C-alpha cells in the first residue's frame, strides 16, 4: 500500500473509534480481517498513524483548526511523521486510494498556527479537567512532562536471571536493535521507530519461548526492584495481574524464597501460571481466592500493592484512554486503591514493608492516597527510597522525580520510562 492508502485506512479506523466503544487494537484487528491484502508492514504503519493521531489529538486539532478523523489523521502525518502537505499532495496525485486532501482553510490554519499560542492543556494534549492535578504534581514543567507522554514508547524487555545471561540475550536480539536500558540492570530496549517503522515481534524468538526474557517496560522493572525483595524472604504481590512484577521479583530473588501472587480479578491473573512455568519461577504460589491468604496475615516481609489506577502513566501505549478518562473513573480507582492498601497491609509483618505502586501520574492516586493511609494506619511510617535507589541503579543514570524526597515518580521525560509512582511504608514493631 502507498502512503495515501494507509492514510485512508487510518481515517476509516479513527471514524470507527468515534462511533463504537472499542479499543484501537480491536478496530485495527477488524480492519485487517476485512482487508487481507494488506501486509504486516501496512498494518503496522496504519496502527502507528492511528495511535500517533490519538496521542496528540488535541494539539493536532488546534493546529489544523478541525477535529474530523480526516483532518486529524492528516495532521498526524504533518506533525508526527514530518510529511509536508506538498509532499503528500505529490504522492497522492497518482494514488486512487488516497483520501481527499484537507480544505484550503485547514491547510492555511496549519501554516499559520503555532502550538505555543494554544492554552496549556492543548499544548499538553490532555483534557482540561486534568490540568490542575497535573500542574500540582509537576509544577511549572507539567506541560513538558505531558508532551513527552505523547511520544511513541520503546519496546522494553527484561532478562530472566533464572534462565539466562543478559549479555547472551543482548547478542541474540542484536539484529532487532536491542540495547541495555539506562537504569534497570536486567532491562533491554528496542527504540521506537519513526513514521511507518514497526517494532520486531520478539515473542517469536526461541529465547522468549524458553523463558529467557519477558516483555516489560523499564519503569515496571524499576518498580519491582524498589520493593527490595531479598533471597529467602516471604513476599506477597497483592495485585499481581498478569504477573509481570511477580516474575521480576522472582528473578531478582534468584528463585530463593516464597512469592505469593494474588489478584481480585481472576481474568487478569489467569496467564501467570503459564508464564511462571516458562520462566522457571518455582518460588511463585498463585492464590485465586482471598481466603487463601489467611495464613499469610502478619507473615510477609514485603507486600507489593500494584494498585488499580487510571493508567495515566501508560498513555503512550494506550492513547485512547487519555480521552475517555473521567472524574467518575478516577473516583472509583481511588476507592479501589484504598481498599487494596487496607487489605494488603494486614499481611505485613512487624518491621516489614508495604510498597505501593501505580502507573498513574495523578496526585489523587499517589501522594494523597499515601497520606490518607498513614492517617488511618498510624502503625505504618513512610520510608525514603533514596538509599535503595542509590544502591540499585547507576549513579550517572537518569534521575526520578520526588515531591517529598521519599517517594519516586518515573516519567518519560525524567527517566525515559512509562509513568510510575512508588512509595514504601514500613510497619512498626
Short mmCIF file of C-alpha atoms in Angstrom, two decimals:
data_model
loop_
_atom_site.label_atom_id
_atom_site.label_comp_id
_atom_site.label_asym_id
_atom_site.label_seq_id
_atom_site.Cartn_x
_atom_site.Cartn_y
_atom_site.Cartn_z
CA UNK A 1 0.00 0.00 0.00
CA UNK A 2 1.11 3.53 -0.72
CA UNK A 3 1.01 6.31 1.84
CA UNK A 4 -2.39 7.50 0.57
CA UNK A 5 -3.97 4.09 1.04
CA UNK A 6 -2.53 3.79 4.54
CA UNK A 7 -3.84 7.26 5.37
CA UNK A 8 -7.31 6.35 4.12
CA UNK A 9 -7.30 3.22 6.28
CA UNK A 10 -6.28 5.21 9.36
CA UNK A 11 -9.12 7.66 8.73
CA UNK A 12 -11.61 4.80 8.49
CA UNK A 13 -10.37 3.31 11.76
CA UNK A 14 -10.48 6.65 13.57
CA UNK A 15 -14.06 7.13 12.35
CA UNK A 16 -14.88 3.65 13.64
CA UNK A 17 -13.49 4.55 17.06
CA UNK A 18 -15.73 7.61 17.17
CA UNK A 19 -18.89 5.61 16.59
CA UNK A 20 -18.20 2.41 18.52
CA UNK A 21 -16.95 1.77 22.05
CA UNK A 22 -13.81 -0.24 21.31
CA UNK A 23 -10.05 -0.05 21.57
CA UNK A 24 -7.73 0.83 18.69
CA UNK A 25 -6.32 -2.70 18.84
CA UNK A 26 -9.79 -4.17 18.28
CA UNK A 27 -10.55 -1.77 15.44
CA UNK A 28 -7.19 -2.44 13.78
CA UNK A 29 -7.71 -6.19 14.06
CA UNK A 30 -11.15 -5.98 12.43
CA UNK A 31 -9.77 -3.79 9.65
CA UNK A 32 -7.04 -6.35 8.99
CA UNK A 33 -9.57 -9.17 8.71
CA UNK A 34 -11.61 -7.15 6.23
CA UNK A 35 -8.53 -6.17 4.17
CA UNK A 36 -6.45 -9.31 3.97
CA UNK A 37 -4.46 -7.95 1.06
CA UNK A 38 -2.68 -5.60 3.47
CA UNK A 39 0.70 -6.90 4.57
CA UNK A 40 2.18 -6.79 8.06
CA UNK A 41 4.12 -3.64 7.18
CA UNK A 42 0.93 -1.93 6.05
CA UNK A 43 -0.91 -2.91 9.23
CA UNK A 44 1.95 -1.68 11.39
CA UNK A 45 2.10 1.65 9.55
CA UNK A 46 -1.66 2.14 9.82
CA UNK A 47 -1.54 1.30 13.53
CA UNK A 48 1.27 3.79 14.02
CA UNK A 49 -0.70 6.54 12.32
CA UNK A 50 -3.87 5.82 14.31
CA UNK A 51 -2.02 5.86 17.63
CA UNK A 52 0.11 8.89 16.72
CA UNK A 53 -3.13 10.72 15.96
CA UNK A 54 -4.65 9.74 19.31
CA UNK A 55 -1.51 10.67 21.25
CA UNK A 56 -1.65 14.27 20.01
CA UNK A 57 -5.30 14.56 19.09
CA UNK A 58 -5.93 17.85 20.85
CA UNK A 59 -2.84 19.71 19.70
CA UNK A 60 -3.39 18.49 16.13
CA UNK A 61 -6.99 19.71 16.22
CA UNK A 62 -5.74 23.15 17.29
CA UNK A 63 -3.08 23.34 14.59
CA UNK A 64 -5.46 22.14 11.87
CA UNK A 65 -8.49 24.04 13.18
CA UNK A 66 -10.62 20.91 12.88
CA UNK A 67 -11.18 17.56 14.53
CA UNK A 68 -12.73 15.22 11.96
CA UNK A 69 -10.93 11.88 11.52
CA UNK A 70 -9.60 13.02 8.15
CA UNK A 71 -8.28 16.33 9.44
CA UNK A 72 -6.69 14.67 12.49
CA UNK A 73 -5.01 11.89 10.51
CA UNK A 74 -3.61 14.38 8.00
CA UNK A 75 -2.39 16.49 10.92
CA UNK A 76 -0.59 13.49 12.44
CA UNK A 77 1.26 12.99 9.16
CA UNK A 78 2.25 16.65 9.09
CA UNK A 79 3.34 16.85 12.75
CA UNK A 80 4.46 13.38 13.86
CA UNK A 81 5.60 11.88 10.55
CA UNK A 82 7.16 15.07 9.14
CA UNK A 83 5.31 14.64 5.84
CA UNK A 84 4.68 18.09 4.39
CA UNK A 85 1.36 18.93 2.71
CA UNK A 86 3.25 19.45 -0.55
CA UNK A 87 4.91 16.04 -0.41
CA UNK A 88 1.63 14.32 0.45
CA UNK A 89 -0.11 16.05 -2.49
CA UNK A 90 2.61 14.82 -4.86
CA UNK A 91 2.48 11.25 -3.58
CA UNK A 92 -1.32 11.08 -3.61
CA UNK A 93 -1.72 12.53 -7.09
CA UNK A 94 -1.50 9.11 -8.75
CA UNK A 95 -2.94 7.09 -5.86
CA UNK A 96 -6.59 6.26 -6.46
CA UNK A 97 -6.96 5.00 -2.87
CA UNK A 98 -5.81 8.28 -1.33
CA UNK A 99 -8.39 10.33 0.58
CA UNK A 100 -9.38 13.86 -0.34
CA UNK A 101 -6.85 16.44 0.86
CA UNK A 102 -7.70 18.89 3.65
CA UNK A 103 -9.54 22.03 2.58
CA UNK A 104 -7.58 25.20 1.78
CA UNK A 105 -8.87 26.71 5.03
CA UNK A 106 -7.45 23.81 7.05
CA UNK A 107 -4.10 23.99 5.27
CA UNK A 108 -4.00 27.75 5.83
CA UNK A 109 -4.65 27.27 9.54
CA UNK A 110 -1.87 24.68 9.76
CA UNK A 111 0.56 27.05 8.03
CA UNK A 112 -0.32 29.96 10.31
CA UNK A 113 -0.88 28.48 13.74
CA UNK A 114 1.78 27.85 16.42
CA UNK A 115 1.22 25.46 19.28
CA UNK A 116 2.84 27.88 21.73
CA UNK A 117 -0.23 30.11 21.27
CA UNK A 118 -2.62 27.39 22.44
CA UNK A 119 -3.92 27.01 26.02
CA UNK A 120 -1.70 24.85 28.25
CA UNK A 121 -3.98 21.76 28.23
CA UNK A 122 -3.98 21.84 24.42
CA UNK A 123 -0.20 22.04 24.33
CA UNK A 124 -0.08 19.16 26.81
CA UNK A 125 -2.65 17.09 24.89
CA UNK A 126 -4.85 16.43 27.92
CA UNK A 127 -8.42 17.12 28.95
CA UNK A 128 -9.00 20.45 30.71
CA UNK A 129 -10.18 18.90 33.96
CA UNK A 130 -6.88 17.04 34.43
CA UNK A 131 -4.71 20.15 34.17
CA UNK A 132 -4.93 21.20 37.87
CA UNK A 133 -3.88 17.75 39.09
CA UNK A 134 -1.01 17.50 36.64
CA UNK A 135 0.17 21.00 37.49
CA UNK A 136 0.02 20.15 41.20
CA UNK A 137 2.20 17.12 40.51
CA UNK A 138 4.77 18.62 38.13
CA UNK A 139 4.57 22.37 38.86
CA UNK A 140 5.77 24.58 36.03
CA UNK A 141 7.08 21.70 33.89
CA UNK A 142 3.78 19.85 33.68
CA UNK A 143 3.21 20.70 30.02
CA UNK A 144 6.68 19.44 29.08
CA UNK A 145 6.05 16.24 31.04
CA UNK A 146 2.82 15.62 29.18
CA UNK A 147 4.39 16.43 25.82
CA UNK A 148 6.88 13.65 26.50
CA UNK A 149 3.97 11.38 27.38
CA UNK A 150 2.59 11.99 23.87
CA UNK A 151 5.57 10.35 22.18
CA UNK A 152 5.93 6.77 20.99
CA UNK A 153 7.08 4.22 23.56
CA UNK A 154 10.02 1.87 23.04
CA UNK A 155 9.85 -1.90 23.39
CA UNK A 156 11.44 -2.87 26.70
CA UNK A 157 12.46 -6.39 27.70
CA UNK A 158 13.74 -7.99 30.91
CA UNK A 159 16.30 -10.78 31.06
CA UNK A 160 15.19 -13.61 33.34
CA UNK A 161 18.15 -14.28 35.63
CA UNK A 162 16.73 -17.70 36.49
CA UNK A 163 17.43 -18.88 32.95
CA UNK A 164 19.70 -16.54 31.03
CA UNK A 165 22.60 -14.10 31.00
CA UNK A 166 21.97 -10.54 29.83
CA UNK A 167 24.99 -10.43 27.51
CA UNK A 168 23.83 -13.63 25.82
CA UNK A 169 20.29 -12.31 25.22
CA UNK A 170 21.59 -8.96 24.01
CA UNK A 171 23.65 -10.80 21.43
CA UNK A 172 20.65 -12.88 20.41
CA UNK A 173 18.49 -9.77 19.97
CA UNK A 174 21.19 -7.56 18.44
CA UNK A 175 19.64 -7.83 14.93
CA UNK A 176 16.47 -6.29 16.41
CA UNK A 177 18.41 -3.32 17.77
CA UNK A 178 18.27 -4.28 21.45
CA UNK A 179 20.49 -2.26 23.79
CA UNK A 180 20.87 -2.17 27.59
CA UNK A 181 18.35 0.03 29.39
CA UNK A 182 19.69 3.13 31.11
CA UNK A 183 18.57 2.12 34.61
CA UNK A 184 17.11 -1.37 35.05
CA UNK A 185 20.04 -3.80 35.40
CA UNK A 186 18.21 -6.60 33.58
CA UNK A 187 16.49 -4.31 31.09
CA UNK A 188 16.94 -4.18 27.33
CA UNK A 189 15.42 -1.65 24.98
CA UNK A 190 14.47 -1.56 21.32
CA UNK A 191 13.90 2.06 20.39
CA UNK A 192 10.65 3.15 18.80
CA UNK A 193 10.94 3.92 15.11
CA UNK A 194 9.53 6.85 13.19
CA UNK A 195 6.73 7.06 10.67
CA UNK A 196 5.77 3.62 9.36
CA UNK A 197 8.61 1.78 11.14
CA UNK A 198 7.49 -1.25 13.11
CA UNK A 199 8.91 -2.90 16.20
CA UNK A 200 10.02 -6.53 15.95
CA UNK A 201 7.81 -9.33 17.24
CA UNK A 202 10.24 -10.66 19.82
CA UNK A 203 7.73 -13.19 21.18
CA UNK A 204 8.51 -15.41 18.18
CA UNK A 205 12.13 -15.63 19.33
CA UNK A 206 13.18 -19.04 20.62
CA UNK A 207 14.75 -17.49 23.73
CA UNK A 208 11.40 -15.95 24.64
CA UNK A 209 9.63 -19.28 24.27
CA UNK A 210 12.25 -20.78 26.59
CA UNK A 211 11.58 -18.14 29.24
CA UNK A 212 14.92 -16.35 28.88
CA UNK A 213 13.31 -12.90 28.72
CA UNK A 214 10.00 -11.14 29.16
CA UNK A 215 8.39 -8.07 27.61
CA UNK A 216 8.22 -5.48 30.40
CA UNK A 217 8.56 -1.70 30.46
CA UNK A 218 11.70 -0.48 32.21
CA UNK A 219 9.56 1.53 34.63
CA UNK A 220 7.74 -1.62 35.70
CA UNK A 221 11.09 -3.35 36.21
CA UNK A 222 12.31 -0.44 38.35
CA UNK A 223 9.13 -0.51 40.46
CA UNK A 224 9.59 -4.23 41.13
CA UNK A 225 13.22 -3.71 42.17
CA UNK A 226 12.25 -0.88 44.54
CA UNK A 227 10.36 -3.49 46.54
CA UNK A 228 13.82 -4.51 47.73
CA UNK A 229 12.98 -8.22 47.96
CA UNK A 230 15.91 -10.42 49.02
CA UNK A 231 16.59 -14.12 48.73
CA UNK A 232 14.82 -16.18 51.38
CA UNK A 233 12.09 -13.66 52.13
CA UNK A 234 8.33 -14.13 52.00
CA UNK A 235 6.76 -11.74 49.52
CA UNK A 236 3.15 -11.10 48.56
CA UNK A 237 2.25 -9.47 45.25
CA UNK A 238 -1.27 -8.48 46.23
CA UNK A 239 -2.43 -7.06 42.87
CA UNK A 240 -0.40 -9.37 40.66
CA UNK A 241 -2.44 -9.05 37.46
CA UNK A 242 -0.71 -10.93 34.64
CA UNK A 243 2.38 -11.34 36.80
CA UNK A 244 4.97 -9.08 35.21
CA UNK A 245 6.26 -7.74 38.51
CA UNK A 246 5.82 -11.13 40.21
CA UNK A 247 8.23 -12.68 37.73
CA UNK A 248 10.64 -9.75 38.00
CA UNK A 249 10.70 -10.24 41.77
CA UNK A 250 11.31 -13.98 41.37
CA UNK A 251 14.23 -13.27 39.06
CA UNK A 252 15.71 -10.67 41.45
CA UNK A 253 15.43 -13.13 44.37
CA UNK A 254 17.25 -15.81 42.40
CA UNK A 255 14.45 -18.29 42.97
CA UNK A 256 15.18 -18.41 46.72
CA UNK A 257 12.22 -17.52 48.94
CA UNK A 258 8.45 -17.61 48.74
CA UNK A 259 6.47 -15.37 46.43
CA UNK A 260 2.71 -15.34 46.71
CA UNK A 261 0.62 -13.84 43.91
CA UNK A 262 -2.99 -12.75 44.24
CA UNK A 263 -5.39 -10.59 42.25
CA UNK A 264 -9.07 -9.92 42.83
CA UNK A 265 -9.62 -10.16 39.06
CA UNK A 266 -9.12 -13.80 38.10
CA UNK A 267 -9.11 -12.96 34.40
CA UNK A 268 -6.02 -10.80 34.84
CA UNK A 269 -4.34 -13.45 36.97
CA UNK A 270 -5.00 -16.35 34.61
CA UNK A 271 -1.85 -16.04 32.42
CA UNK A 272 0.52 -16.16 35.39
CA UNK A 273 0.67 -19.94 35.82
CA UNK A 274 1.84 -20.48 32.24
CA UNK A 275 4.25 -17.52 32.42
CA UNK A 276 5.75 -18.68 35.71
CA UNK A 277 6.24 -22.17 34.32
CA UNK A 278 8.00 -20.83 31.25
CA UNK A 279 10.20 -18.61 33.41
CA UNK A 280 11.14 -21.42 35.80
CA UNK A 281 9.80 -19.37 38.72
CA UNK A 282 9.11 -22.27 41.06
CA UNK A 283 9.01 -20.00 44.11
CA UNK A 284 5.70 -18.47 42.93
CA UNK A 285 2.46 -19.66 44.52
CA UNK A 286 -0.75 -18.40 42.94
CA UNK A 287 -3.76 -17.65 45.16
CA UNK A 288 -7.12 -17.31 43.44
CA UNK A 289 -9.36 -16.62 46.44
CA UNK A 290 -8.95 -14.04 49.24
CA UNK A 291 -9.41 -16.80 51.78
CA UNK A 292 -6.26 -18.49 50.51
CA UNK A 293 -4.23 -15.63 52.01
CA UNK A 294 -5.42 -16.18 55.59
CA UNK A 295 -2.22 -17.95 56.57
CA UNK A 296 -0.14 -15.00 55.40
CA UNK A 297 -1.64 -12.39 57.73
CA UNK A 298 1.17 -10.62 59.54
CA UNK A 299 3.69 -13.00 57.99
CA UNK A 300 5.14 -11.29 54.91
CA UNK A 301 8.47 -9.50 54.82
CA UNK A 302 7.31 -7.41 51.88
CA UNK A 303 3.93 -6.80 50.30
CA UNK A 304 3.62 -5.16 46.89
CA UNK A 305 0.39 -3.33 46.04
CA UNK A 306 0.49 -2.60 42.31
CA UNK A 307 -2.84 -0.87 42.64
CA UNK A 308 -5.59 -0.50 40.06
CA UNK A 309 -5.34 3.02 38.66
CA UNK A 310 -6.29 5.32 35.82
CA UNK A 311 -3.20 4.34 33.80
CA UNK A 312 -2.23 7.94 33.09
CA UNK A 313 1.39 6.80 33.11
CA UNK A 314 0.77 4.46 30.18
CA UNK A 315 -0.84 6.95 27.81
CA UNK A 316 1.97 6.43 25.30
CA UNK A 317 0.85 2.81 24.91
CA UNK A 318 -2.91 3.34 25.34
CA UNK A 319 -3.52 6.84 23.97
CA UNK A 320 -7.26 6.23 23.56
CA UNK A 321 -7.68 6.08 27.34
CA UNK A 322 -6.39 9.66 27.60
CA UNK A 323 -9.65 10.89 26.12
CA UNK A 324 -12.11 8.52 27.82
CA UNK A 325 -10.92 9.04 31.41
CA UNK A 326 -13.45 10.94 33.53
CA UNK A 327 -13.92 12.00 37.13
CA UNK A 328 -16.13 9.01 37.91
CA UNK A 329 -13.43 6.57 36.85
CA UNK A 330 -10.82 8.43 38.89
CA UNK A 331 -13.05 8.31 41.96
CA UNK A 332 -13.61 4.58 41.51
CA UNK A 333 -9.88 3.91 41.17
CA UNK A 334 -9.18 5.91 44.34
CA UNK A 335 -11.75 3.80 46.18
CA UNK A 336 -10.22 0.57 44.88
CA UNK A 337 -6.76 1.71 45.91
CA UNK A 338 -7.92 2.48 49.45
CA UNK A 339 -9.43 -0.98 49.69
CA UNK A 340 -6.36 -2.73 48.26
CA UNK A 341 -3.97 -0.90 50.60
CA UNK A 342 -6.11 -1.63 53.63
CA UNK A 343 -6.43 -5.35 52.89
CA UNK A 344 -2.84 -5.83 51.78
CA UNK A 345 -1.47 -4.14 54.90
CA UNK A 346 -2.84 -6.96 57.05
CA UNK A 347 -0.22 -9.29 55.62
CA UNK A 348 2.84 -7.20 56.52
CA UNK A 349 4.83 -8.49 59.49
CA UNK A 350 6.16 -6.18 62.19
CA UNK A 351 9.15 -4.39 60.69
CA UNK A 352 8.06 -5.43 57.22
CA UNK A 353 7.44 -3.26 54.20
CA UNK A 354 4.34 -2.33 52.21
CA UNK A 355 5.28 -0.93 48.79
CA UNK A 356 2.58 0.94 46.89
CA UNK A 357 2.87 1.32 43.12
CA UNK A 358 0.64 2.90 40.48
CA UNK A 359 1.12 3.57 36.80
CA UNK A 360 -0.57 6.93 37.38
CA UNK A 361 0.74 10.49 37.49
CA UNK A 362 -2.21 11.98 39.37
CA UNK A 363 -1.60 13.04 42.99
CA UNK A 364 -5.09 11.86 43.97
CA UNK A 365 -3.93 8.30 43.33
CA UNK A 366 -0.42 8.73 44.69
CA UNK A 367 0.69 11.18 47.38
CA UNK A 368 -2.86 11.82 48.57
CA UNK A 369 -3.55 8.12 48.78
CA UNK A 370 -0.44 7.53 50.88
CA UNK A 371 -1.27 10.46 53.18
CA UNK A 372 -4.79 9.12 53.77
CA UNK A 373 -3.48 5.60 54.51
CA UNK A 374 -0.93 6.88 57.03
CA UNK A 375 -3.60 8.93 58.79
CA UNK A 376 -5.79 5.84 59.16
CA UNK A 377 -2.89 3.48 59.96
CA UNK A 378 -0.52 5.10 62.47
CA UNK A 379 1.35 1.81 62.80
CA UNK A 380 2.96 2.46 59.41
CA UNK A 381 5.51 5.13 58.51
CA UNK A 382 6.70 6.46 55.17
CA UNK A 383 10.26 5.37 54.40
CA UNK A 384 12.68 7.02 51.99
CA UNK A 385 13.50 5.16 48.78
CA UNK A 386 16.57 7.32 48.10
CA UNK A 387 19.07 4.86 49.59
CA UNK A 388 17.54 1.89 47.81
CA UNK A 389 17.62 3.80 44.54
CA UNK A 390 21.29 4.66 45.03
CA UNK A 391 22.14 1.02 45.80
CA UNK A 392 20.20 -0.38 42.85
CA UNK A 393 20.63 1.98 39.90
CA UNK A 394 23.60 3.71 38.22
CA UNK A 395 24.66 6.99 39.81
CA UNK A 396 25.11 8.55 36.38
CA UNK A 397 21.73 7.35 35.09
CA UNK A 398 18.51 9.36 34.71
CA UNK A 399 17.01 10.62 37.98
CA UNK A 400 13.40 10.15 39.06
CA UNK A 401 11.17 12.88 40.40
CA UNK A 402 10.07 13.20 44.01
CA UNK A 403 7.68 15.67 45.58
CA UNK A 404 8.68 14.84 49.16
CA UNK A 405 12.18 13.33 48.95
CA UNK A 406 10.83 9.92 49.92
CA UNK A 407 8.66 8.65 47.08
CA UNK A 408 9.72 8.01 43.48
CA UNK A 409 7.99 9.18 40.31
CA UNK A 410 9.11 7.88 36.92
CA UNK A 411 8.12 9.59 33.69
CA UNK A 412 9.08 9.54 30.01
CA UNK A 413 10.70 12.97 30.43
CA UNK A 414 12.70 12.20 33.58
CA UNK A 415 13.63 8.53 33.28
CA UNK A 416 12.62 7.56 29.74
CA UNK A 417 10.08 5.06 31.08
CA UNK A 418 6.34 4.81 31.42
CA UNK A 419 4.91 6.81 34.30
CA UNK A 420 5.05 5.13 37.72
CA UNK A 421 4.73 6.18 41.35
CA UNK A 422 6.37 4.17 44.14
CA UNK A 423 6.15 4.62 47.91
CA UNK A 424 7.46 2.44 50.75
CA UNK A 425 5.60 2.11 54.05
CA UNK A 426 7.23 0.33 56.99
CA UNK A 427 5.20 -1.35 59.70
CA UNK A 428 6.34 -0.61 63.22
CA UNK A 429 7.47 -3.42 65.52
#
